[in-house]
Coordinates of C-alpha atoms in Angstrom, one line a residue:
X10 CA 7.5 -34.5 -10.1
X11 CA 5.9 -34.6 -6.8
X12 CA 3.1 -32.1 -7.3
X13 CA 1.3 -32.9 -4.0
X14 CA 4.5 -32.5 -2.1
X15 CA 5.1 -29.0 -3.7
X16 CA 1.3 -27.9 -3.2
X17 CA 1.8 -29.1 0.7
X18 CA 4.9 -26.8 0.9
X19 CA 3.0 -23.7 -0.4
X20 CA 0.0 -24.6 1.6
X21 CA 2.1 -24.7 4.6
X22 CA 3.4 -21.3 4.0
X23 CA 0.0 -20.0 3.3
X24 CA -1.1 -21.4 6.7
X25 CA 2.0 -20.2 8.5
X26 CA 1.1 -16.5 7.2
X27 CA -2.4 -16.8 8.1
X28 CA -1.6 -17.6 11.4
X29 CA 0.9 -15.0 11.6
X30 CA -1.4 -12.3 10.5
X31 CA -4.2 -13.4 12.8
X32 CA -1.8 -13.3 15.4
X33 CA -0.6 -9.7 14.7
X34 CA -4.2 -8.5 14.3
X35 CA -5.2 -10.1 17.7
X36 CA -2.3 -8.5 19.3
X37 CA -2.9 -5.1 18.0
X38 CA -6.7 -5.2 18.8
X39 CA -5.5 -6.2 22.3
X40 CA -3.2 -3.2 22.7
X41 CA -6.1 -0.8 21.7
X42 CA -8.6 -2.3 24.0
X43 CA -6.2 -2.4 27.1
X44 CA -5.2 1.3 26.3
X45 CA -8.9 2.2 26.1
X46 CA -9.6 0.2 29.4
X47 CA -7.0 2.0 31.3
X48 CA -8.3 5.3 30.2
X49 CA -11.3 6.0 27.9
X50 CA -10.0 9.3 27.1
X51 CA -7.1 7.8 25.4
X52 CA -9.4 6.6 22.4
X53 CA -9.6 10.0 21.2
X54 CA -5.7 10.5 21.3
X55 CA -4.2 9.2 17.8
X56 CA -0.6 9.1 19.1
X57 CA -1.4 7.3 22.2
X58 CA -3.8 4.7 20.3
X59 CA -1.2 4.3 17.4
X60 CA 1.4 3.3 20.2
X61 CA -1.0 0.9 21.6
X62 CA -1.1 -0.7 18.4
X63 CA 2.3 -0.5 17.0
X64 CA 4.4 -1.0 20.2
X65 CA 2.7 -4.5 20.8
X66 CA 3.2 -5.1 17.0
X67 CA 6.9 -4.6 17.0
X68 CA 7.8 -5.9 20.4
X69 CA 5.7 -9.1 20.4
X70 CA 3.7 -9.5 17.2
X71 CA 6.4 -9.4 14.3
X72 CA 8.9 -11.6 16.5
X73 CA 6.3 -14.2 17.0
X74 CA 5.3 -14.0 13.1
X75 CA 9.1 -14.6 12.7
X76 CA 9.2 -17.7 14.7
X77 CA 6.0 -19.2 13.2
X78 CA 7.5 -18.6 9.6
X79 CA 10.8 -19.8 10.3
X80 CA 11.8 -22.7 8.2
X81 CA 14.0 -25.8 9.3
X82 CA 15.5 -25.7 5.9
X83 CA 18.3 -23.6 5.9
X84 CA 18.9 -21.6 2.6
X85 CA 21.0 -18.8 1.5
X86 CA 20.8 -16.5 -1.6
X87 CA 23.9 -15.9 -3.3
X88 CA 25.2 -12.2 -2.1
X89 CA 26.1 -9.4 -4.6
X90 CA 26.7 -5.8 -4.0
X91 CA 24.7 -2.7 -5.5
X92 CA 26.6 0.4 -6.6
X93 CA 25.4 3.6 -5.7
X94 CA 24.4 3.9 -9.3
X95 CA 22.3 1.1 -9.3
X96 CA 20.7 1.9 -6.1
X97 CA 19.5 5.0 -7.4
X98 CA 18.2 3.4 -10.4
X99 CA 16.1 0.8 -8.3
X100 CA 14.8 3.6 -6.4
X101 CA 13.5 5.6 -9.3
X102 CA 12.0 2.5 -10.8
X103 CA 10.7 1.5 -7.2
X104 CA 8.9 5.1 -7.3
X105 CA 7.3 4.6 -10.5
X106 CA 6.0 1.3 -9.9
X107 CA 4.7 2.7 -6.3
X108 CA 3.1 5.8 -7.9
X109 CA 1.5 3.6 -10.7
X110 CA 0.1 1.1 -8.2
X111 CA -1.3 4.2 -6.1
X112 CA -3.0 5.6 -8.9
X113 CA -4.7 2.3 -9.5
X114 CA -5.7 2.2 -6.1
X115 CA -7.2 5.7 -6.1
X116 CA -9.1 5.4 -9.2
X117 CA -10.6 2.0 -8.1
X118 CA -11.5 3.2 -4.9
X119 CA -13.0 6.3 -6.2
X120 CA -15.1 4.2 -8.4
X121 CA -16.4 2.3 -5.5
X122 CA -16.9 5.3 -3.4
X123 CA -19.2 6.7 -6.3
X124 CA -21.3 3.5 -6.3
X125 CA -21.7 3.5 -2.5
X126 CA -22.3 6.9 -1.8
X127 CA -19.6 7.4 0.5
X128 CA -15.7 8.0 0.3
X129 CA -13.7 4.8 0.7
X130 CA -11.2 5.6 3.5
X131 CA -7.4 5.4 3.2
X132 CA -6.2 3.9 6.5
X133 CA -2.8 5.2 6.2
X134 CA -3.8 8.8 5.5
X135 CA -5.9 8.7 8.7
X136 CA -2.6 7.6 10.5
X137 CA -0.6 10.4 8.6
X138 CA -3.0 13.2 9.4
X139 CA -4.2 12.4 12.7
X140 CA -1.2 12.2 14.9
X141 CA 2.2 13.6 15.7
X142 CA 3.8 13.1 12.2
X143 CA 7.5 12.4 13.7
X144 CA 6.3 9.9 15.9
X145 CA 4.3 8.2 13.2
X146 CA 7.7 8.2 11.2
X147 CA 9.3 6.0 13.6
X148 CA 6.7 3.2 12.8
X149 CA 6.4 3.7 9.2
X150 CA 9.8 5.0 8.0
X151 CA 12.2 3.0 10.5
X152 CA 10.3 -0.2 12.0
X153 CA 8.2 -1.1 9.3
X154 CA 10.7 -1.5 6.4
X155 CA 12.9 -3.6 8.7
X156 CA 10.3 -6.0 9.9
X157 CA 8.3 -6.4 6.6
X158 CA 11.2 -6.8 4.5
X159 CA 12.3 -9.6 6.9
X160 CA 9.0 -11.3 7.0
X161 CA 8.0 -10.9 3.2
X162 CA 11.6 -10.9 1.3
X163 CA 14.0 -12.7 3.6
X164 CA 11.5 -15.7 5.0
X165 CA 9.5 -16.1 2.0
X166 CA 11.9 -15.9 -0.7
X167 CA 14.4 -17.9 0.9
X168 CA 11.8 -20.6 1.2
X169 CA 10.4 -20.3 -2.2
X170 CA 13.5 -19.4 -4.3
X171 CA 14.0 -23.1 -4.9
X172 CA 10.8 -23.1 -7.2
X173 CA 12.4 -20.5 -9.3
X174 CA 12.8 -16.6 -8.8
X175 CA 9.5 -15.7 -10.7
X176 CA 7.5 -17.7 -8.3
X177 CA 9.3 -16.1 -5.3
X178 CA 8.6 -12.6 -6.8
X179 CA 5.1 -13.3 -7.2
X180 CA 4.4 -14.9 -3.9
X181 CA 6.3 -12.4 -2.1
X182 CA 4.6 -9.4 -3.8
X183 CA 1.0 -11.0 -3.6
X184 CA 1.4 -11.8 0.0
X185 CA 2.7 -8.2 0.8
X186 CA 0.0 -6.6 -1.0
X187 CA -2.7 -8.5 0.5
X188 CA -1.2 -8.0 4.2
X189 CA -2.1 -4.4 3.8
X190 CA -5.9 -5.2 4.2
X191 CA -7.2 -2.3 1.9
X192 CA -7.5 -1.6 -1.6
X193 CA -5.6 1.8 -1.3
X194 CA -2.4 0.3 -0.7
X195 CA -3.0 -3.2 -2.3
X196 CA -1.6 -2.3 -5.9
X197 CA 1.4 -0.4 -5.0
X198 CA 2.2 -2.6 -2.3
X199 CA 2.1 -5.4 -4.6
X200 CA 4.0 -3.9 -7.3
X201 CA 6.8 -2.8 -4.6
X202 CA 6.8 -6.2 -3.0
X203 CA 7.3 -8.0 -6.2
X204 CA 10.2 -5.6 -7.3
X205 CA 11.8 -5.7 -4.0
X206 CA 11.7 -9.3 -3.9
X207 CA 13.4 -9.2 -7.4
X208 CA 16.1 -7.1 -5.9
X209 CA 16.6 -9.3 -2.8
X210 CA 16.8 -12.5 -5.0
X211 CA 19.5 -10.9 -7.1
X212 CA 21.4 -9.3 -4.2
X213 CA 20.7 -11.9 -1.3
X214 CA 21.0 -8.7 1.0
X215 CA 18.2 -7.2 2.9
X216 CA 19.9 -3.9 3.2
X217 CA 19.1 -2.6 0.0
X218 CA 15.3 -3.5 -0.1
X219 CA 15.3 -2.1 3.3
X220 CA 16.8 1.1 2.1
X221 CA 14.6 1.4 -0.8
X222 CA 11.4 0.9 1.7
X223 CA 12.5 3.3 3.9
X224 CA 13.3 6.4 1.5
X225 CA 9.9 5.6 -0.5
X226 CA 7.9 5.7 2.9
X227 CA 9.7 8.6 4.1
X228 CA 8.9 10.6 0.9
X229 CA 5.3 9.3 0.7
X230 CA 4.4 9.7 4.6
X231 CA 6.8 12.2 6.3
X232 CA 7.2 14.8 3.4
X233 CA 3.7 14.3 2.1
X234 CA 2.4 14.6 5.8
X235 CA 4.4 17.7 6.2
X236 CA 2.7 19.2 3.1
X237 CA -0.8 18.0 4.2
X238 CA -0.3 19.4 8.0
X239 CA 1.7 22.7 7.3
X240 CA 0.8 23.9 3.8
X241 CA -2.3 26.0 3.3
X242 CA -3.6 24.8 0.1
X243 CA -6.0 28.0 -0.1
X244 CA -2.9 30.3 -0.7
X245 CA -1.0 31.2 -3.6
X246 CA 2.3 30.2 -2.0
X247 CA 0.7 27.1 -0.6
X248 CA -0.5 26.1 -4.3
X249 CA 3.1 26.9 -5.4
X250 CA 4.7 24.7 -3.1
X251 CA 2.2 21.8 -3.6
X252 CA 2.8 22.1 -7.4
X253 CA 6.5 21.9 -7.0
X254 CA 6.1 18.7 -4.7
X255 CA 3.9 17.2 -7.4
X256 CA 6.0 18.0 -10.0
X257 CA 9.0 16.4 -8.3
X258 CA 7.2 13.4 -7.2
X259 CA 5.5 12.7 -10.7
X260 CA 8.8 13.4 -12.4
X261 CA 10.7 10.9 -10.6
X262 CA 8.0 8.2 -11.3
X263 CA 7.8 9.1 -14.9
X264 CA 11.3 8.8 -15.4
X265 CA 11.4 5.6 -13.1
X266 CA 8.6 4.1 -15.4
X267 CA 10.5 4.8 -18.6
X268 CA 13.9 3.2 -16.8
X269 CA 11.7 0.1 -15.8
X270 CA 10.4 -0.4 -19.4
X271 CA 13.9 0.2 -20.8
X272 CA 15.7 -2.2 -18.3
X273 CA 12.9 -4.7 -18.1
X274 CA 14.4 -7.0 -21.0
X275 CA 17.6 -7.3 -18.7
X276 CA 15.7 -8.5 -15.4
X277 CA 16.1 -12.1 -16.1
X278 CA 14.3 -14.3 -13.7
X279 CA 16.4 -17.7 -13.2
X280 CA 14.8 -21.1 -12.8
X281 CA 15.1 -22.9 -9.5
X282 CA 16.3 -26.4 -8.6
X283 CA 12.7 -27.6 -8.9
X284 CA 10.4 -26.7 -12.0
X285 CA 6.7 -26.9 -11.7
X286 CA 4.9 -27.6 -14.8
X287 CA 3.2 -24.7 -16.5
X288 CA -0.3 -26.1 -16.7
X289 CA -0.1 -26.9 -12.9
X290 CA 1.9 -23.6 -11.5
X291 CA -1.2 -21.6 -10.3
X292 CA -2.9 -24.8 -8.9
X293 CA 0.2 -25.7 -7.1
X294 CA 1.4 -22.3 -5.9
X295 CA -1.9 -20.5 -4.9
X296 CA -4.6 -23.0 -5.5
X297 CA -4.0 -24.9 -2.1
X298 CA -5.7 -24.7 1.2
X299 CA -3.3 -23.0 3.1
X300 CA -2.7 -20.1 0.3
X301 CA -6.6 -20.0 -0.3
X302 CA -6.9 -19.3 3.6
X303 CA -4.3 -16.5 3.5
X304 CA -5.9 -15.0 0.5
X305 CA -9.5 -15.2 1.7
X306 CA -8.5 -13.9 5.2
X307 CA -7.0 -10.6 3.6
X308 CA -9.8 -10.3 0.8
X309 CA -12.6 -10.5 3.4
X310 CA -10.5 -7.9 5.7
X311 CA -10.3 -5.5 2.5
X312 CA -13.9 -6.0 1.6
X313 CA -14.9 -4.8 5.3
X314 CA -12.5 -1.7 5.3
X315 CA -13.7 -1.0 1.8
X316 CA -17.3 -1.1 2.5
X317 CA -17.6 0.3 6.0

Protein backbone atom coordinates (compact mmCIF):
# COMPACT_ATOMS: atom_id res chain seq x y z
CA UNK A 1 0.00 0.00 0.00
CA UNK A 2 1.51 3.30 -1.11
CA UNK A 3 0.10 5.61 1.57
CA UNK A 4 2.20 8.56 0.42
CA UNK A 5 0.74 8.31 -3.07
CA UNK A 6 -2.81 8.22 -1.70
CA UNK A 7 -2.15 11.22 0.56
CA UNK A 8 -0.76 13.06 -2.44
CA UNK A 9 -3.93 12.28 -4.38
CA UNK A 10 -6.19 13.70 -1.64
CA UNK A 11 -3.84 16.64 -1.13
CA UNK A 12 -4.10 17.44 -4.82
CA UNK A 13 -7.88 17.38 -4.58
CA UNK A 14 -7.76 19.69 -1.57
CA UNK A 15 -5.48 22.17 -3.33
CA UNK A 16 -7.62 22.15 -6.45
CA UNK A 17 -10.76 22.74 -4.40
CA UNK A 18 -9.05 25.54 -2.46
CA UNK A 19 -7.91 27.21 -5.69
CA UNK A 20 -11.41 26.85 -7.14
CA UNK A 21 -12.96 28.36 -4.02
CA UNK A 22 -10.57 31.33 -3.98
CA UNK A 23 -11.22 31.92 -7.67
CA UNK A 24 -14.99 31.80 -7.14
CA UNK A 25 -14.83 34.20 -4.19
CA UNK A 26 -12.58 36.57 -6.16
CA UNK A 27 -14.94 36.56 -9.17
CA UNK A 28 -17.98 37.21 -6.99
CA UNK A 29 -16.22 40.03 -5.13
CA UNK A 30 -15.00 41.56 -8.38
CA UNK A 31 -18.55 41.51 -9.75
CA UNK A 32 -19.80 43.44 -6.73
CA UNK A 33 -17.02 46.04 -6.93
CA UNK A 34 -17.58 46.57 -10.66
CA UNK A 35 -21.33 47.05 -10.12
CA UNK A 36 -20.75 49.63 -7.39
CA UNK A 37 -18.09 51.38 -9.49
CA UNK A 38 -20.57 51.72 -12.36
CA UNK A 39 -23.29 53.08 -10.11
CA UNK A 40 -22.81 53.52 -6.33
CA UNK A 41 -26.59 53.53 -5.82
CA UNK A 42 -26.70 49.89 -6.91
CA UNK A 43 -25.09 48.94 -3.59
CA UNK A 44 -28.54 49.41 -2.00
CA UNK A 45 -30.36 47.28 -4.59
CA UNK A 46 -30.32 43.62 -3.55
CA UNK A 47 -31.43 42.32 -6.96
CA UNK A 48 -28.65 44.13 -8.80
CA UNK A 49 -25.99 43.17 -6.25
CA UNK A 50 -27.18 39.56 -6.34
CA UNK A 51 -26.93 39.57 -10.13
CA UNK A 52 -23.46 41.13 -9.91
CA UNK A 53 -22.48 38.23 -7.66
CA UNK A 54 -24.31 35.31 -9.26
CA UNK A 55 -23.98 36.00 -12.99
CA UNK A 56 -20.14 36.03 -12.90
CA UNK A 57 -20.27 32.98 -10.62
CA UNK A 58 -22.27 30.83 -13.03
CA UNK A 59 -20.89 32.26 -16.28
CA UNK A 60 -17.23 32.30 -15.28
CA UNK A 61 -16.60 31.02 -11.75
CA UNK A 62 -18.03 27.52 -11.87
CA UNK A 63 -16.82 26.72 -15.44
CA UNK A 64 -13.26 27.66 -14.45
CA UNK A 65 -13.57 25.65 -11.25
CA UNK A 66 -14.69 22.62 -13.28
CA UNK A 67 -11.57 22.94 -15.43
CA UNK A 68 -9.36 23.11 -12.35
CA UNK A 69 -11.02 20.05 -10.80
CA UNK A 70 -11.14 18.01 -13.97
CA UNK A 71 -9.14 14.80 -13.60
CA UNK A 72 -7.12 13.11 -16.33
CA UNK A 73 -8.23 9.79 -14.90
CA UNK A 74 -11.47 8.83 -16.64
CA UNK A 75 -13.79 6.93 -14.32
CA UNK A 76 -17.46 6.16 -14.59
CA UNK A 77 -19.80 4.92 -11.87
CA UNK A 78 -22.16 2.14 -12.84
CA UNK A 79 -25.59 3.53 -13.69
CA UNK A 80 -28.85 2.40 -12.10
CA UNK A 81 -32.34 3.89 -12.25
CA UNK A 82 -34.50 4.96 -9.34
CA UNK A 83 -38.22 4.25 -9.34
CA UNK A 84 -40.61 7.13 -8.53
CA UNK A 85 -41.22 5.53 -5.14
CA UNK A 86 -37.50 5.39 -4.40
CA UNK A 87 -37.12 9.04 -5.40
CA UNK A 88 -39.95 10.08 -3.04
CA UNK A 89 -38.38 8.01 -0.28
CA UNK A 90 -35.01 9.66 -0.95
CA UNK A 91 -36.65 13.09 -0.85
CA UNK A 92 -38.28 12.45 2.52
CA UNK A 93 -35.03 11.12 3.96
CA UNK A 94 -33.12 14.08 2.52
CA UNK A 95 -35.61 16.50 4.00
CA UNK A 96 -35.35 14.87 7.40
CA UNK A 97 -31.56 15.19 7.31
CA UNK A 98 -31.84 18.81 6.16
CA UNK A 99 -34.18 19.81 8.99
CA UNK A 100 -31.99 18.02 11.55
CA UNK A 101 -28.89 19.81 10.29
CA UNK A 102 -30.74 23.12 10.19
CA UNK A 103 -31.87 22.73 13.82
CA UNK A 104 -28.30 21.96 14.91
CA UNK A 105 -27.06 25.06 13.06
CA UNK A 106 -29.80 27.23 14.57
CA UNK A 107 -29.11 26.13 18.15
CA UNK A 108 -25.35 26.57 17.79
CA UNK A 109 -25.63 30.02 16.22
CA UNK A 110 -28.20 31.04 18.84
CA UNK A 111 -25.73 30.05 21.54
CA UNK A 112 -22.91 31.96 19.85
CA UNK A 113 -25.21 34.97 19.42
CA UNK A 114 -26.00 34.96 23.15
CA UNK A 115 -22.30 34.75 24.04
CA UNK A 116 -21.24 37.58 21.74
CA UNK A 117 -24.32 39.69 22.48
CA UNK A 118 -25.44 39.96 18.86
CA UNK A 119 -27.36 37.79 16.40
CA UNK A 120 -25.41 35.55 14.03
CA UNK A 121 -26.71 36.55 10.60
CA UNK A 122 -27.79 33.80 8.21
CA UNK A 123 -26.50 34.88 4.75
CA UNK A 124 -29.13 32.82 2.95
CA UNK A 125 -31.99 34.50 4.81
CA UNK A 126 -30.54 37.90 3.92
CA UNK A 127 -30.70 36.94 0.24
CA UNK A 128 -34.22 35.46 0.44
CA UNK A 129 -35.66 38.42 2.35
CA UNK A 130 -33.80 41.20 0.57
CA UNK A 131 -34.66 40.86 -3.10
CA UNK A 132 -37.14 39.65 -5.70
CA UNK A 133 -37.94 36.10 -4.67
CA UNK A 134 -38.46 34.74 -8.20
CA UNK A 135 -35.18 36.18 -9.44
CA UNK A 136 -33.47 34.67 -6.42
CA UNK A 137 -35.16 31.35 -7.20
CA UNK A 138 -33.38 31.21 -10.57
CA UNK A 139 -30.06 31.12 -8.77
CA UNK A 140 -31.01 29.00 -5.77
CA UNK A 141 -33.45 26.52 -7.31
CA UNK A 142 -32.23 26.15 -10.90
CA UNK A 143 -28.56 27.07 -11.26
CA UNK A 144 -27.07 26.20 -7.86
CA UNK A 145 -28.24 22.55 -7.77
CA UNK A 146 -26.87 21.83 -11.26
CA UNK A 147 -23.45 23.40 -10.67
CA UNK A 148 -23.04 22.21 -7.08
CA UNK A 149 -24.04 18.63 -7.87
CA UNK A 150 -21.64 18.49 -10.80
CA UNK A 151 -18.81 19.90 -8.68
CA UNK A 152 -19.34 18.12 -5.36
CA UNK A 153 -20.84 14.84 -6.52
CA UNK A 154 -19.64 14.17 -10.09
CA UNK A 155 -16.12 15.60 -9.96
CA UNK A 156 -15.33 14.64 -6.37
CA UNK A 157 -17.07 11.25 -6.14
CA UNK A 158 -15.75 10.04 -9.49
CA UNK A 159 -12.24 10.82 -8.30
CA UNK A 160 -12.54 9.44 -4.75
CA UNK A 161 -14.80 6.39 -5.31
CA UNK A 162 -11.79 4.15 -5.95
CA UNK A 163 -10.99 4.46 -2.22
CA UNK A 164 -14.45 3.22 -1.27
CA UNK A 165 -17.95 4.67 -1.21
CA UNK A 166 -17.68 5.60 2.49
CA UNK A 167 -14.64 7.75 1.82
CA UNK A 168 -16.31 9.42 -1.16
CA UNK A 169 -19.45 10.14 0.90
CA UNK A 170 -17.49 11.78 3.74
CA UNK A 171 -15.20 13.83 1.48
CA UNK A 172 -18.08 15.05 -0.70
CA UNK A 173 -20.24 15.94 2.30
CA UNK A 174 -17.45 17.67 4.23
CA UNK A 175 -16.27 19.75 1.28
CA UNK A 176 -19.85 20.70 0.41
CA UNK A 177 -20.65 21.71 3.98
CA UNK A 178 -17.52 23.81 4.38
CA UNK A 179 -18.04 25.44 0.98
CA UNK A 180 -21.12 27.25 2.29
CA UNK A 181 -18.86 29.26 4.60
CA UNK A 182 -21.20 29.71 7.56
CA UNK A 183 -22.44 27.76 10.56
CA UNK A 184 -26.12 28.27 9.71
CA UNK A 185 -25.75 26.11 6.60
CA UNK A 186 -22.77 23.86 7.39
CA UNK A 187 -24.56 21.05 9.20
CA UNK A 188 -27.49 20.56 6.83
CA UNK A 189 -25.19 21.00 3.82
CA UNK A 190 -22.88 18.33 5.25
CA UNK A 191 -25.76 15.92 5.89
CA UNK A 192 -27.35 16.54 2.50
CA UNK A 193 -24.03 16.47 0.66
CA UNK A 194 -23.17 13.11 2.21
CA UNK A 195 -26.59 11.63 1.41
CA UNK A 196 -26.57 12.99 -2.15
CA UNK A 197 -23.11 11.48 -2.60
CA UNK A 198 -24.50 8.12 -1.48
CA UNK A 199 -27.35 8.38 -4.00
CA UNK A 200 -24.99 9.37 -6.80
CA UNK A 201 -22.60 6.51 -6.01
CA UNK A 202 -25.49 4.03 -6.07
CA UNK A 203 -27.16 5.35 -9.24
CA UNK A 204 -24.28 6.93 -11.18
CA UNK A 205 -26.71 9.61 -12.36
CA UNK A 206 -26.67 13.27 -11.33
CA UNK A 207 -30.27 13.84 -12.43
CA UNK A 208 -31.53 12.33 -9.18
CA UNK A 209 -29.39 14.41 -6.84
CA UNK A 210 -30.02 17.53 -8.92
CA UNK A 211 -33.76 16.89 -8.72
CA UNK A 212 -33.65 16.35 -4.95
CA UNK A 213 -31.49 19.44 -4.51
CA UNK A 214 -33.92 21.55 -6.55
CA UNK A 215 -37.01 20.38 -4.64
CA UNK A 216 -35.41 20.97 -1.24
CA UNK A 217 -34.14 24.43 -2.22
CA UNK A 218 -37.58 25.31 -3.61
CA UNK A 219 -39.40 24.33 -0.43
CA UNK A 220 -36.91 26.02 1.86
CA UNK A 221 -36.16 29.18 -0.10
CA UNK A 222 -39.15 29.89 -2.35
CA UNK A 223 -42.09 28.60 -0.29
CA UNK A 224 -40.48 29.74 2.94
CA UNK A 225 -39.64 33.09 1.36
CA UNK A 226 -43.19 33.56 0.10
CA UNK A 227 -44.46 33.07 3.63
CA UNK A 228 -41.97 35.51 5.13
CA UNK A 229 -42.65 38.18 2.50
CA UNK A 230 -46.43 37.87 2.12
CA UNK A 231 -47.94 36.48 5.31
CA UNK A 232 -48.52 38.76 8.29
CA UNK A 233 -47.63 36.69 11.35
CA UNK A 234 -49.41 39.24 13.56
CA UNK A 235 -52.84 38.17 12.28
CA UNK A 236 -54.78 35.00 13.17
CA UNK A 237 -54.89 33.91 9.52
CA UNK A 238 -51.15 34.47 9.16
CA UNK A 239 -50.49 32.34 12.23
CA UNK A 240 -52.74 29.57 10.88
CA UNK A 241 -50.97 29.57 7.50
CA UNK A 242 -47.56 29.52 9.16
CA UNK A 243 -48.67 26.73 11.53
CA UNK A 244 -49.90 24.60 8.61
CA UNK A 245 -46.62 25.18 6.75
CA UNK A 246 -44.58 24.25 9.84
CA UNK A 247 -46.76 21.18 10.45
CA UNK A 248 -46.21 20.02 6.86
CA UNK A 249 -42.46 20.71 6.92
CA UNK A 250 -41.77 19.03 10.25
CA UNK A 251 -44.19 16.21 9.47
CA UNK A 252 -42.24 15.36 6.31
CA UNK A 253 -38.97 15.76 8.20
CA UNK A 254 -40.07 13.46 11.04
CA UNK A 255 -41.32 10.83 8.62
CA UNK A 256 -38.10 11.15 6.63
CA UNK A 257 -36.01 10.73 9.78
CA UNK A 258 -37.88 7.56 10.74
CA UNK A 259 -37.52 6.21 7.21
CA UNK A 260 -33.79 6.97 7.26
CA UNK A 261 -33.32 5.05 10.53
CA UNK A 262 -35.41 2.12 9.27
CA UNK A 263 -33.54 1.92 5.96
CA UNK A 264 -30.06 2.71 7.32
CA UNK A 265 -29.08 -0.99 7.72
CA UNK A 266 -29.80 -1.52 4.00
CA UNK A 267 -27.61 1.40 2.92
CA UNK A 268 -24.41 -0.54 2.40
CA UNK A 269 -21.25 1.31 1.45
CA UNK A 270 -19.07 -0.74 -0.86
CA UNK A 271 -15.31 -0.95 -0.62
CA UNK A 272 -13.22 0.50 -3.43
CA UNK A 273 -10.42 -1.04 -5.43
CA UNK A 274 -7.96 0.70 -3.08
CA UNK A 275 -8.15 0.01 0.64
CA UNK A 276 -6.71 2.48 3.14
CA UNK A 277 -5.85 0.86 6.48
CA UNK A 278 -8.08 1.93 9.37
CA UNK A 279 -5.34 3.49 11.46
CA UNK A 280 -4.19 5.78 8.66
CA UNK A 281 -7.51 6.78 7.04
CA UNK A 282 -7.91 10.21 8.64
CA UNK A 283 -4.26 11.08 8.12
CA UNK A 284 -4.41 9.96 4.49
CA UNK A 285 -7.74 11.49 3.51
CA UNK A 286 -7.92 14.67 5.63
CA UNK A 287 -4.55 15.11 7.34
CA UNK A 288 -2.64 16.22 4.27
CA UNK A 289 -1.53 19.67 3.19
CA UNK A 290 -4.11 20.27 0.45
CA UNK A 291 -7.14 19.17 2.45
CA UNK A 292 -5.95 21.08 5.51
CA UNK A 293 -5.58 24.24 3.40
CA UNK A 294 -9.14 23.81 2.05
CA UNK A 295 -10.58 23.18 5.52
CA UNK A 296 -8.69 26.10 7.09
CA UNK A 297 -9.78 28.45 4.30
CA UNK A 298 -13.44 27.85 5.00
CA UNK A 299 -13.09 27.56 8.76
CA UNK A 300 -11.58 31.05 8.75
CA UNK A 301 -14.34 32.32 6.46
CA UNK A 302 -16.97 30.70 8.71
CA UNK A 303 -15.39 32.31 11.77
CA UNK A 304 -15.40 35.74 10.12
CA UNK A 305 -19.05 35.40 9.07
CA UNK A 306 -20.05 34.15 12.53
CA UNK A 307 -18.29 36.87 14.53
CA UNK A 308 -18.87 39.92 12.35
